[in-house]
């Protein structure tokens, strides 16, 4: 009889075909997720003109999906800790794909808002689960990098949304970009078949044989034997998952995660919803305005992947603080008249350090909390942060309705970055794991996390 240290086995595994498969499938889901989310900013200028929406009405309409995302993250994050990540991910994909597709048939604001809310449930619910799954299977040395690469799929989806919008909207109308969102429904059976279930969930459910097969894929040299016992501490201390977020000195860190998520998501969704409209107001045509949205998401890919690579070698906390400061400065400069090339650089920097920071925040939270409360920790940080995302489009619409000078709009979008940087600086001060919980991951120890 052997005692198998599952954490050690996964942490020390060499990156192989199985990791590629998990990375590809999770990234593919996030690409679809990002497409469905960014799509509103793409159609917003056309909708405002076609339906005669005021800026405040348009901002409010854009927030319905974000309300859905808040509830989706709060509900589906903890739910997967009980029912498995694979099933919950599938339900979320069905929700956001189906109702984004149906959005194309909306005849008025009410129908549009209902579809966006229901799609938002799936968009918000899938994020904490794919992050938790990728974190669980990633080798220790590549963990932040792989999560960042996976989550950069959000930006790829945003780029696809903007790129297709530039072509489809003038030719076929705004509904056409929503019809494309039905594609994941056709691919879902293949995704569900190939996507692995969480090792922690399988072992908790006493499905050791299935877990053993997956472990042999994770580490090719591991050969399961009859009678193997799998040691996989998850940090389950008997507390309800939400209560556990505030136990063992995690209270301050949990609150600061929530503040950082709130501020970061406020910046991200204010920009994603209003950047094309603000640039149109500044004198650029629709095609040029959508190109700024495309550059924003392109910058996010480089920011997320580059930040992840650096964070695996330095401190993830430091990378996040620097990103937030750069993001604030670049956004505040967007409101001033500059050559087009300079504006593109600033927009790319804004995407790299706002959407990129959002992605790195998910990676940070995933590595901060022990296994038993990981999805709950990510889900609640994301869910509470969604209130910032909800405010983003509304604040943008209110500022636009006040007819303030252009640079004031961008200055208001930049202020949350400074607050987020301060919140991140406080996260590690009171964080530690109890003796019965899994060991903190490498980055946490480097940042002075105390262990008992």
Tab-separated table of C-alpha atoms in Angstrom:
chain	number	residue	atom	x	y	z
A	1	UNK	CA	0.000	0.000	0.000
A	2	UNK	CA	1.335	3.431	-1.009
A	3	UNK	CA	0.464	6.894	0.245
A	4	UNK	CA	0.387	9.214	-2.744
A	5	UNK	CA	0.962	12.936	-2.106
A	6	UNK	CA	-1.317	14.313	-4.827
A	7	UNK	CA	-0.214	17.931	-4.370
A	8	UNK	CA	3.445	16.969	-4.728
A	9	UNK	CA	2.689	14.840	-7.772
A	10	UNK	CA	0.846	17.649	-9.576
A	11	UNK	CA	3.257	20.395	-8.487
A	12	UNK	CA	6.294	18.525	-9.785
A	13	UNK	CA	4.762	17.258	-13.018
A	14	UNK	CA	6.326	18.212	-16.335
A	15	UNK	CA	4.109	20.161	-18.702
A	16	UNK	CA	2.687	17.610	-21.137
A	17	UNK	CA	-0.138	16.868	-23.562
A	18	UNK	CA	-2.705	16.620	-20.769
A	19	UNK	CA	-1.845	20.118	-19.522
A	20	UNK	CA	-2.125	21.413	-23.082
A	21	UNK	CA	-5.587	19.863	-23.296
A	22	UNK	CA	-6.802	21.446	-20.061
A	23	UNK	CA	-5.277	24.801	-21.039
A	24	UNK	CA	-6.812	24.719	-24.522
A	25	UNK	CA	-10.302	23.750	-23.343
A	26	UNK	CA	-10.378	26.277	-20.495
A	27	UNK	CA	-9.021	29.021	-22.781
A	28	UNK	CA	-11.614	28.133	-25.445
A	29	UNK	CA	-14.408	28.512	-22.898
A	30	UNK	CA	-13.008	31.884	-21.789
A	31	UNK	CA	-12.760	33.029	-25.440
A	32	UNK	CA	-16.489	32.381	-25.863
A	33	UNK	CA	-17.101	34.011	-22.490
A	34	UNK	CA	-15.130	37.121	-23.457
A	35	UNK	CA	-16.882	37.382	-26.816
A	36	UNK	CA	-20.307	37.336	-25.173
A	37	UNK	CA	-19.268	39.899	-22.583
A	38	UNK	CA	-17.552	42.486	-24.808
A	39	UNK	CA	-20.261	42.300	-27.454
A	40	UNK	CA	-22.348	45.017	-25.767
A	41	UNK	CA	-19.621	47.633	-26.138
A	42	UNK	CA	-19.392	46.693	-29.824
A	43	UNK	CA	-23.093	47.258	-30.580
A	44	UNK	CA	-23.609	50.160	-28.160
A	45	UNK	CA	-23.118	53.061	-30.611
A	46	UNK	CA	-25.554	51.443	-33.072
A	47	UNK	CA	-28.125	50.597	-30.395
A	48	UNK	CA	-28.101	54.136	-29.010
A	49	UNK	CA	-28.830	55.494	-32.467
A	50	UNK	CA	-31.370	52.836	-33.511
A	51	UNK	CA	-33.353	52.722	-30.265
A	52	UNK	CA	-32.847	56.375	-29.301
A	53	UNK	CA	-31.177	55.565	-25.972
A	54	UNK	CA	-29.812	58.283	-23.722
A	55	UNK	CA	-26.316	57.707	-22.271
A	56	UNK	CA	-27.800	56.864	-18.851
A	57	UNK	CA	-30.279	54.385	-20.388
A	58	UNK	CA	-27.476	52.773	-22.395
A	59	UNK	CA	-25.256	52.496	-19.315
A	60	UNK	CA	-28.050	50.927	-17.307
A	61	UNK	CA	-28.837	48.466	-20.103
A	62	UNK	CA	-25.194	47.440	-20.195
A	63	UNK	CA	-25.294	46.651	-16.481
A	64	UNK	CA	-27.935	43.916	-16.722
A	65	UNK	CA	-25.377	41.354	-17.868
A	66	UNK	CA	-23.116	42.461	-15.037
A	67	UNK	CA	-25.897	41.957	-12.485
A	68	UNK	CA	-26.226	38.453	-13.870
A	69	UNK	CA	-22.471	37.939	-13.631
A	70	UNK	CA	-22.498	38.966	-9.974
A	71	UNK	CA	-25.185	36.422	-9.082
A	72	UNK	CA	-23.596	33.800	-11.326
A	73	UNK	CA	-20.208	34.116	-9.624
A	74	UNK	CA	-21.759	34.029	-6.135
A	75	UNK	CA	-23.915	30.973	-6.918
A	76	UNK	CA	-21.904	28.840	-9.340
A	77	UNK	CA	-18.537	29.325	-7.601
A	78	UNK	CA	-19.545	27.634	-4.321
A	79	UNK	CA	-21.855	25.203	-6.163
A	80	UNK	CA	-18.934	23.572	-7.971
A	81	UNK	CA	-17.236	22.830	-4.643
A	82	UNK	CA	-20.237	20.578	-3.935
A	83	UNK	CA	-21.266	19.211	-7.353
A	84	UNK	CA	-18.031	19.255	-9.337
A	85	UNK	CA	-16.552	21.834	-11.666
A	86	UNK	CA	-17.262	19.980	-14.905
A	87	UNK	CA	-21.054	19.951	-14.621
A	88	UNK	CA	-21.219	23.553	-13.413
A	89	UNK	CA	-18.980	24.742	-16.263
A	90	UNK	CA	-21.261	22.990	-18.778
A	91	UNK	CA	-24.371	24.636	-17.310
A	92	UNK	CA	-22.697	28.043	-17.461
A	93	UNK	CA	-21.653	27.583	-21.105
A	94	UNK	CA	-25.245	26.696	-22.017
A	95	UNK	CA	-26.543	29.785	-20.211
A	96	UNK	CA	-24.236	32.376	-21.737
A	97	UNK	CA	-24.233	30.909	-25.254
A	98	UNK	CA	-27.973	30.321	-25.543
A	99	UNK	CA	-29.130	33.650	-24.193
A	100	UNK	CA	-26.492	35.675	-26.058
A	101	UNK	CA	-27.696	33.966	-29.246
A	102	UNK	CA	-31.323	34.774	-28.362
A	103	UNK	CA	-30.257	38.376	-27.728
A	104	UNK	CA	-30.062	38.805	-31.481
A	105	UNK	CA	-33.849	38.417	-31.685
A	106	UNK	CA	-34.567	41.119	-29.057
A	107	UNK	CA	-37.144	43.625	-30.306
A	108	UNK	CA	-36.962	46.146	-27.477
A	109	UNK	CA	-34.974	47.169	-24.428
A	110	UNK	CA	-36.859	44.831	-22.056
A	111	UNK	CA	-36.209	41.672	-24.088
A	112	UNK	CA	-32.598	42.718	-24.584
A	113	UNK	CA	-32.109	43.304	-20.836
A	114	UNK	CA	-33.632	39.932	-19.842
A	115	UNK	CA	-31.391	38.022	-22.260
A	116	UNK	CA	-28.309	39.905	-21.096
A	117	UNK	CA	-29.072	39.166	-17.435
A	118	UNK	CA	-29.553	35.435	-18.056
A	119	UNK	CA	-26.423	35.273	-20.208
A	120	UNK	CA	-24.571	37.098	-17.441
A	121	UNK	CA	-25.355	34.285	-15.002
A	122	UNK	CA	-23.301	31.912	-17.134
A	123	UNK	CA	-20.566	34.440	-17.964
A	124	UNK	CA	-19.976	35.175	-14.278
A	125	UNK	CA	-20.350	31.584	-13.129
A	126	UNK	CA	-17.862	30.019	-15.504
A	127	UNK	CA	-14.918	32.299	-14.621
A	128	UNK	CA	-14.144	31.129	-11.060
A	129	UNK	CA	-14.562	27.501	-12.082
A	130	UNK	CA	-12.183	27.408	-15.032
A	131	UNK	CA	-9.615	29.381	-13.007
A	132	UNK	CA	-9.891	26.903	-10.131
A	133	UNK	CA	-9.632	23.919	-12.506
A	134	UNK	CA	-6.576	25.274	-14.326
A	135	UNK	CA	-4.920	26.170	-11.015
A	136	UNK	CA	-5.525	22.677	-9.669
A	137	UNK	CA	-3.849	20.913	-12.607
A	138	UNK	CA	-1.031	23.379	-13.362
A	139	UNK	CA	2.544	22.463	-12.372
A	140	UNK	CA	3.792	24.700	-9.578
A	141	UNK	CA	6.477	26.525	-11.582
A	142	UNK	CA	4.029	27.485	-14.338
A	143	UNK	CA	0.863	28.039	-12.328
A	144	UNK	CA	0.451	31.809	-12.678
A	145	UNK	CA	1.634	31.781	-16.291
A	146	UNK	CA	-0.847	29.085	-17.331
A	147	UNK	CA	-3.774	30.770	-15.585
A	148	UNK	CA	-2.819	34.070	-17.234
A	149	UNK	CA	-2.521	32.451	-20.690
A	150	UNK	CA	-5.873	30.731	-20.196
A	151	UNK	CA	-7.588	33.889	-19.031
A	152	UNK	CA	-6.143	35.912	-21.900
A	153	UNK	CA	-8.750	34.052	-23.917
A	154	UNK	CA	-11.113	36.696	-22.551
A	155	UNK	CA	-9.203	39.290	-24.565
A	156	UNK	CA	-9.113	37.071	-27.646
A	157	UNK	CA	-12.903	36.859	-27.378
A	158	UNK	CA	-13.097	40.628	-27.040
A	159	UNK	CA	-10.936	41.064	-30.132
A	160	UNK	CA	-13.122	38.639	-32.097
A	161	UNK	CA	-16.191	40.549	-30.979
A	162	UNK	CA	-14.742	43.900	-32.082
A	163	UNK	CA	-13.246	42.495	-35.296
A	164	UNK	CA	-16.419	40.711	-36.394
A	165	UNK	CA	-18.450	43.757	-35.395
A	166	UNK	CA	-16.435	45.962	-37.768
A	167	UNK	CA	-17.393	43.615	-40.620
A	168	UNK	CA	-20.804	42.203	-39.697
A	169	UNK	CA	-22.637	45.252	-38.292
A	170	UNK	CA	-22.400	47.464	-41.416
A	171	UNK	CA	-23.326	44.507	-43.651
A	172	UNK	CA	-25.900	42.552	-41.616
A	173	UNK	CA	-26.894	44.718	-38.643
A	174	UNK	CA	-26.157	44.491	-34.924
A	175	UNK	CA	-28.079	41.219	-34.429
A	176	UNK	CA	-25.557	39.271	-36.496
A	177	UNK	CA	-22.768	39.481	-33.910
A	178	UNK	CA	-25.092	37.886	-31.335
A	179	UNK	CA	-25.956	34.970	-33.620
A	180	UNK	CA	-22.266	33.989	-33.779
A	181	UNK	CA	-22.424	33.379	-30.004
A	182	UNK	CA	-24.438	30.173	-30.549
A	183	UNK	CA	-21.336	28.315	-31.771
A	184	UNK	CA	-20.295	26.999	-28.292
A	185	UNK	CA	-23.574	25.070	-28.052
A	186	UNK	CA	-22.429	22.949	-31.009
A	187	UNK	CA	-18.993	22.379	-29.460
A	188	UNK	CA	-20.190	21.718	-25.906
A	189	UNK	CA	-20.485	17.877	-26.217
A	190	UNK	CA	-16.825	17.667	-27.285
A	191	UNK	CA	-15.699	20.119	-24.588
A	192	UNK	CA	-17.620	18.217	-21.903
A	193	UNK	CA	-16.173	14.872	-23.002
A	194	UNK	CA	-12.555	16.084	-23.012
A	195	UNK	CA	-12.599	18.391	-19.972
A	196	UNK	CA	-11.352	16.598	-16.809
A	197	UNK	CA	-13.150	16.779	-13.501
A	198	UNK	CA	-11.446	18.250	-10.460
A	199	UNK	CA	-9.086	15.792	-8.733
A	200	UNK	CA	-10.132	17.181	-5.351
A	201	UNK	CA	-13.812	16.646	-6.117
A	202	UNK	CA	-13.232	13.072	-7.323
A	203	UNK	CA	-11.268	12.110	-4.216
A	204	UNK	CA	-13.809	13.773	-1.944
A	205	UNK	CA	-16.550	11.780	-3.731
A	206	UNK	CA	-14.559	8.536	-3.179
A	207	UNK	CA	-14.007	8.121	-6.923
A	208	UNK	CA	-10.366	7.167	-6.432
A	209	UNK	CA	-10.081	5.061	-9.589
A	210	UNK	CA	-11.078	7.982	-11.829
A	211	UNK	CA	-8.699	10.270	-9.943
A	212	UNK	CA	-5.852	7.763	-10.372
A	213	UNK	CA	-6.353	7.663	-14.151
A	214	UNK	CA	-6.241	11.464	-14.325
A	215	UNK	CA	-3.096	11.555	-12.172
A	216	UNK	CA	-1.381	9.158	-14.594
A	217	UNK	CA	-2.116	11.692	-17.343
A	218	UNK	CA	-0.866	14.593	-15.226
A	219	UNK	CA	2.422	12.817	-14.490
A	220	UNK	CA	3.294	10.171	-17.082
A	221	UNK	CA	5.681	8.313	-14.749
A	222	UNK	CA	2.913	7.660	-12.201
A	223	UNK	CA	1.424	4.154	-12.481
A	224	UNK	CA	-1.602	3.534	-10.202
A	225	UNK	CA	-1.536	0.363	-8.122
A	226	UNK	CA	-4.321	-1.442	-6.231
A	227	UNK	CA	-4.534	-0.223	-2.645
A	228	UNK	CA	-3.030	3.214	-3.280
A	229	UNK	CA	-4.122	5.844	-0.763
A	230	UNK	CA	-4.279	9.418	-1.971
A	231	UNK	CA	-3.257	12.201	0.390
A	232	UNK	CA	-4.862	15.413	-0.864
A	233	UNK	CA	-5.527	17.910	1.963
A	234	UNK	CA	-7.991	20.554	0.832
A	235	UNK	CA	-8.078	22.855	3.825
A	236	UNK	CA	-11.523	21.663	4.893
A	237	UNK	CA	-11.701	22.736	8.530
A	238	UNK	CA	-15.414	22.205	9.088
A	239	UNK	CA	-16.421	25.816	8.518
A	240	UNK	CA	-18.944	26.801	5.882
A	241	UNK	CA	-16.929	27.890	2.810
A	242	UNK	CA	-17.979	31.543	3.076
A	243	UNK	CA	-17.150	31.681	6.800
A	244	UNK	CA	-13.774	30.044	6.119
A	245	UNK	CA	-12.788	33.023	3.947
A	246	UNK	CA	-12.566	35.046	7.173
A	247	UNK	CA	-10.917	32.396	9.378
A	248	UNK	CA	-7.234	31.835	10.180
A	249	UNK	CA	-6.272	35.467	9.687
A	250	UNK	CA	-7.740	35.751	6.180
A	251	UNK	CA	-10.368	38.411	6.988
A	252	UNK	CA	-8.380	41.511	5.998
A	253	UNK	CA	-6.950	39.839	2.916
A	254	UNK	CA	-10.400	38.675	1.816
A	255	UNK	CA	-11.802	42.193	2.190
A	256	UNK	CA	-8.884	43.666	0.242
A	257	UNK	CA	-9.395	41.130	-2.527
A	258	UNK	CA	-12.993	42.320	-2.757
A	259	UNK	CA	-11.932	45.984	-2.907
A	260	UNK	CA	-9.304	45.247	-5.572
A	261	UNK	CA	-11.759	43.248	-7.679
A	262	UNK	CA	-14.384	46.000	-7.320
A	263	UNK	CA	-12.046	48.766	-8.464
A	264	UNK	CA	-10.432	46.744	-11.222
A	265	UNK	CA	-13.734	45.604	-12.700
A	266	UNK	CA	-15.127	49.137	-12.523
A	267	UNK	CA	-12.242	50.309	-14.728
A	268	UNK	CA	-12.472	47.339	-17.102
A	269	UNK	CA	-16.199	47.600	-17.800
A	270	UNK	CA	-16.308	51.373	-17.927
A	271	UNK	CA	-13.671	51.205	-20.662
A	272	UNK	CA	-15.127	48.181	-22.465
A	273	UNK	CA	-18.605	49.727	-22.573
A	274	UNK	CA	-17.763	53.356	-23.362
A	275	UNK	CA	-14.408	53.473	-25.166
A	276	UNK	CA	-15.934	53.174	-28.689
A	277	UNK	CA	-18.606	55.772	-27.872
A	278	UNK	CA	-16.117	58.221	-26.323
A	279	UNK	CA	-13.830	57.868	-29.324
A	280	UNK	CA	-16.782	58.391	-31.664
A	281	UNK	CA	-17.604	61.552	-29.728
A	282	UNK	CA	-13.981	62.635	-30.097
A	283	UNK	CA	-14.414	62.569	-33.884
A	284	UNK	CA	-13.429	59.030	-34.913
A	285	UNK	CA	-15.698	56.933	-37.170
A	286	UNK	CA	-17.369	53.721	-35.950
A	287	UNK	CA	-14.734	51.489	-37.548
A	288	UNK	CA	-11.876	53.461	-36.007
A	289	UNK	CA	-13.624	53.556	-32.629
A	290	UNK	CA	-14.052	49.769	-32.630
A	291	UNK	CA	-10.375	49.426	-33.529
A	292	UNK	CA	-9.542	51.068	-30.192
A	293	UNK	CA	-11.565	48.327	-28.465
A	294	UNK	CA	-9.638	45.718	-30.451
A	295	UNK	CA	-6.303	47.265	-29.381
A	296	UNK	CA	-7.516	47.394	-25.756
A	297	UNK	CA	-8.028	43.620	-25.769
A	298	UNK	CA	-4.841	42.954	-27.727
A	299	UNK	CA	-2.897	44.830	-25.063
A	300	UNK	CA	-4.622	42.748	-22.401
A	301	UNK	CA	-3.206	39.541	-23.860
A	302	UNK	CA	0.369	40.806	-23.633
A	303	UNK	CA	-0.294	42.233	-20.177
A	304	UNK	CA	-1.787	39.033	-18.796
A	305	UNK	CA	0.761	36.615	-20.261
A	306	UNK	CA	3.729	38.908	-19.625
A	307	UNK	CA	2.520	39.642	-16.100
A	308	UNK	CA	2.036	35.930	-15.453
A	309	UNK	CA	5.551	35.054	-16.623
A	310	UNK	CA	7.074	37.821	-14.482
A	311	UNK	CA	4.891	36.867	-11.482
A	312	UNK	CA	6.132	33.260	-11.595
A	313	UNK	CA	9.645	34.645	-11.096
A	314	UNK	CA	8.973	37.673	-8.895
A	315	UNK	CA	6.077	38.626	-6.622
A	316	UNK	CA	2.570	38.524	-8.060
A	317	UNK	CA	1.573	41.194	-5.542
A	318	UNK	CA	4.252	43.591	-6.785
A	319	UNK	CA	3.327	42.989	-10.425
A	320	UNK	CA	-0.308	43.803	-9.669
A	321	UNK	CA	0.525	47.024	-7.828
A	322	UNK	CA	2.743	48.238	-10.684
A	323	UNK	CA	0.064	47.293	-13.241
A	324	UNK	CA	-2.618	49.278	-11.428
A	325	UNK	CA	-0.428	52.383	-11.258
A	326	UNK	CA	0.464	52.187	-14.965
A	327	UNK	CA	-3.200	51.590	-15.792
A	328	UNK	CA	-4.296	54.710	-13.933
A	329	UNK	CA	-1.719	56.884	-15.655
A	330	UNK	CA	-2.414	55.555	-19.172
A	331	UNK	CA	-6.204	55.904	-18.814
A	332	UNK	CA	-5.952	59.455	-17.468
A	333	UNK	CA	-3.818	60.439	-20.499
A	334	UNK	CA	-6.395	59.132	-22.996
A	335	UNK	CA	-8.532	62.233	-22.526
A	336	UNK	CA	-5.909	64.599	-23.909
A	337	UNK	CA	-5.404	65.317	-27.596
A	338	UNK	CA	-2.538	63.191	-28.867
A	339	UNK	CA	-1.391	61.727	-32.193
A	340	UNK	CA	-3.359	58.614	-33.153
A	341	UNK	CA	-0.285	56.401	-32.727
A	342	UNK	CA	0.176	57.634	-29.162
A	343	UNK	CA	-3.498	56.990	-28.391
A	344	UNK	CA	-3.162	53.403	-29.628
A	345	UNK	CA	-0.145	52.885	-27.362
A	346	UNK	CA	-2.017	54.316	-24.373
A	347	UNK	CA	-5.074	52.152	-25.109
A	348	UNK	CA	-2.841	49.056	-25.384
A	349	UNK	CA	-1.194	49.928	-22.059
A	350	UNK	CA	-4.626	50.465	-20.504
A	351	UNK	CA	-5.752	47.040	-21.723
A	352	UNK	CA	-2.548	45.361	-20.551
A	353	UNK	CA	-2.808	46.822	-17.059
A	354	UNK	CA	-6.579	46.771	-16.437
A	355	UNK	CA	-7.882	43.610	-18.137
A	356	UNK	CA	-4.439	42.095	-17.512
A	357	UNK	CA	-4.729	42.966	-13.819
A	358	UNK	CA	-8.180	41.420	-13.662
A	359	UNK	CA	-6.730	38.173	-15.001
A	360	UNK	CA	-3.811	38.260	-12.557
A	361	UNK	CA	-6.196	38.990	-9.677
A	362	UNK	CA	-8.026	35.751	-10.461
A	363	UNK	CA	-4.698	33.905	-10.452
A	364	UNK	CA	-3.755	35.574	-7.155
A	365	UNK	CA	-7.032	34.582	-5.474
A	366	UNK	CA	-6.800	31.044	-6.848
A	367	UNK	CA	-3.358	30.593	-5.308
A	368	UNK	CA	-4.240	32.378	-2.070
A	369	UNK	CA	-7.098	30.170	-0.844
A	370	UNK	CA	-6.811	26.463	0.056
A	371	UNK	CA	-8.509	23.884	-2.157
A	372	UNK	CA	-11.731	23.428	-0.160
A	373	UNK	CA	-12.691	27.105	-0.441
A	374	UNK	CA	-10.898	28.050	-3.665
A	375	UNK	CA	-13.963	28.353	-5.908
A	376	UNK	CA	-15.847	30.061	-3.072
A	377	UNK	CA	-13.010	32.548	-2.558
A	378	UNK	CA	-12.704	33.326	-6.271
A	379	UNK	CA	-16.482	33.355	-6.737
A	380	UNK	CA	-17.159	35.799	-3.906
A	381	UNK	CA	-14.284	38.106	-4.867
A	382	UNK	CA	-15.575	38.068	-8.427
A	383	UNK	CA	-19.196	38.423	-7.324
A	384	UNK	CA	-18.567	41.362	-5.007
A	385	UNK	CA	-16.328	42.869	-7.664
A	386	UNK	CA	-19.215	42.680	-10.119
A	387	UNK	CA	-20.880	45.532	-8.283
A	388	UNK	CA	-17.972	47.616	-9.561
A	389	UNK	CA	-18.529	46.213	-13.033
A	390	UNK	CA	-22.209	47.133	-12.773
A	391	UNK	CA	-21.324	50.689	-11.788
A	392	UNK	CA	-18.792	51.074	-14.605
A	393	UNK	CA	-21.240	51.463	-17.529
A	394	UNK	CA	-23.636	53.519	-15.360
A	395	UNK	CA	-20.882	55.904	-14.233
A	396	UNK	CA	-19.712	56.227	-17.836
A	397	UNK	CA	-23.231	57.009	-19.024
A	398	UNK	CA	-23.773	59.545	-16.247
A	399	UNK	CA	-20.499	61.331	-17.045
A	400	UNK	CA	-21.371	61.407	-20.739
A	401	UNK	CA	-24.825	62.803	-19.969
A	402	UNK	CA	-23.225	65.587	-17.906
A	403	UNK	CA	-21.353	66.652	-21.068
A	404	UNK	CA	-18.081	67.023	-19.168
A	405	UNK	CA	-14.808	67.605	-21.053
A	406	UNK	CA	-13.452	64.355	-22.498
A	407	UNK	CA	-10.432	64.181	-20.185
A	408	UNK	CA	-12.670	64.273	-17.090
A	409	UNK	CA	-14.371	61.042	-18.197
A	410	UNK	CA	-11.048	59.227	-18.429
A	411	UNK	CA	-9.792	60.757	-15.173
A	412	UNK	CA	-12.775	59.289	-13.305
A	413	UNK	CA	-12.041	55.900	-14.909
A	414	UNK	CA	-8.414	56.108	-13.698
A	415	UNK	CA	-8.975	56.840	-9.992
A	416	UNK	CA	-10.044	53.253	-9.053
A	417	UNK	CA	-6.629	51.986	-10.171
A	418	UNK	CA	-4.862	53.865	-7.373
A	419	UNK	CA	-7.323	52.490	-4.817
A	420	UNK	CA	-6.843	48.940	-6.138
A	421	UNK	CA	-3.051	49.253	-5.849
A	422	UNK	CA	-3.408	50.230	-2.183
A	423	UNK	CA	-5.798	47.329	-1.494
A	424	UNK	CA	-3.399	44.794	-3.039
A	425	UNK	CA	-0.593	46.151	-0.847
A	426	UNK	CA	-2.550	45.006	2.238
A	427	UNK	CA	-3.530	41.504	1.130
A	428	UNK	CA	-0.664	39.476	2.595
A	429	UNK	CA	-0.387	41.137	6.008
A	430	UNK	CA	-2.719	38.808	7.924
A	431	UNK	CA	-2.922	35.794	5.643
A	432	UNK	CA	-1.816	32.343	6.739
A	433	UNK	CA	-2.976	28.742	6.512
A	434	UNK	CA	-3.939	26.600	9.471
A	435	UNK	CA	-1.878	23.452	10.131
A	436	UNK	CA	-4.575	21.150	8.756
A	437	UNK	CA	-4.769	23.028	5.475
A	438	UNK	CA	-2.675	22.486	2.377
A	439	UNK	CA	0.677	24.250	2.269
A	440	UNK	CA	0.646	27.782	0.865
A	441	UNK	CA	1.840	27.982	-2.724
A	442	UNK	CA	5.279	29.320	-3.549
A	443	UNK	CA	4.301	32.879	-4.357
A	444	UNK	CA	2.553	33.276	-0.996
A	445	UNK	CA	5.612	32.216	0.955
A	446	UNK	CA	7.762	34.653	-1.007
A	447	UNK	CA	5.487	37.503	0.019
A	448	UNK	CA	5.791	36.881	3.732
A	449	UNK	CA	2.646	34.855	4.340
A	450	UNK	CA	2.915	33.475	7.865
A	451	UNK	CA	2.337	29.779	8.425
A	452	UNK	CA	1.642	28.140	11.702
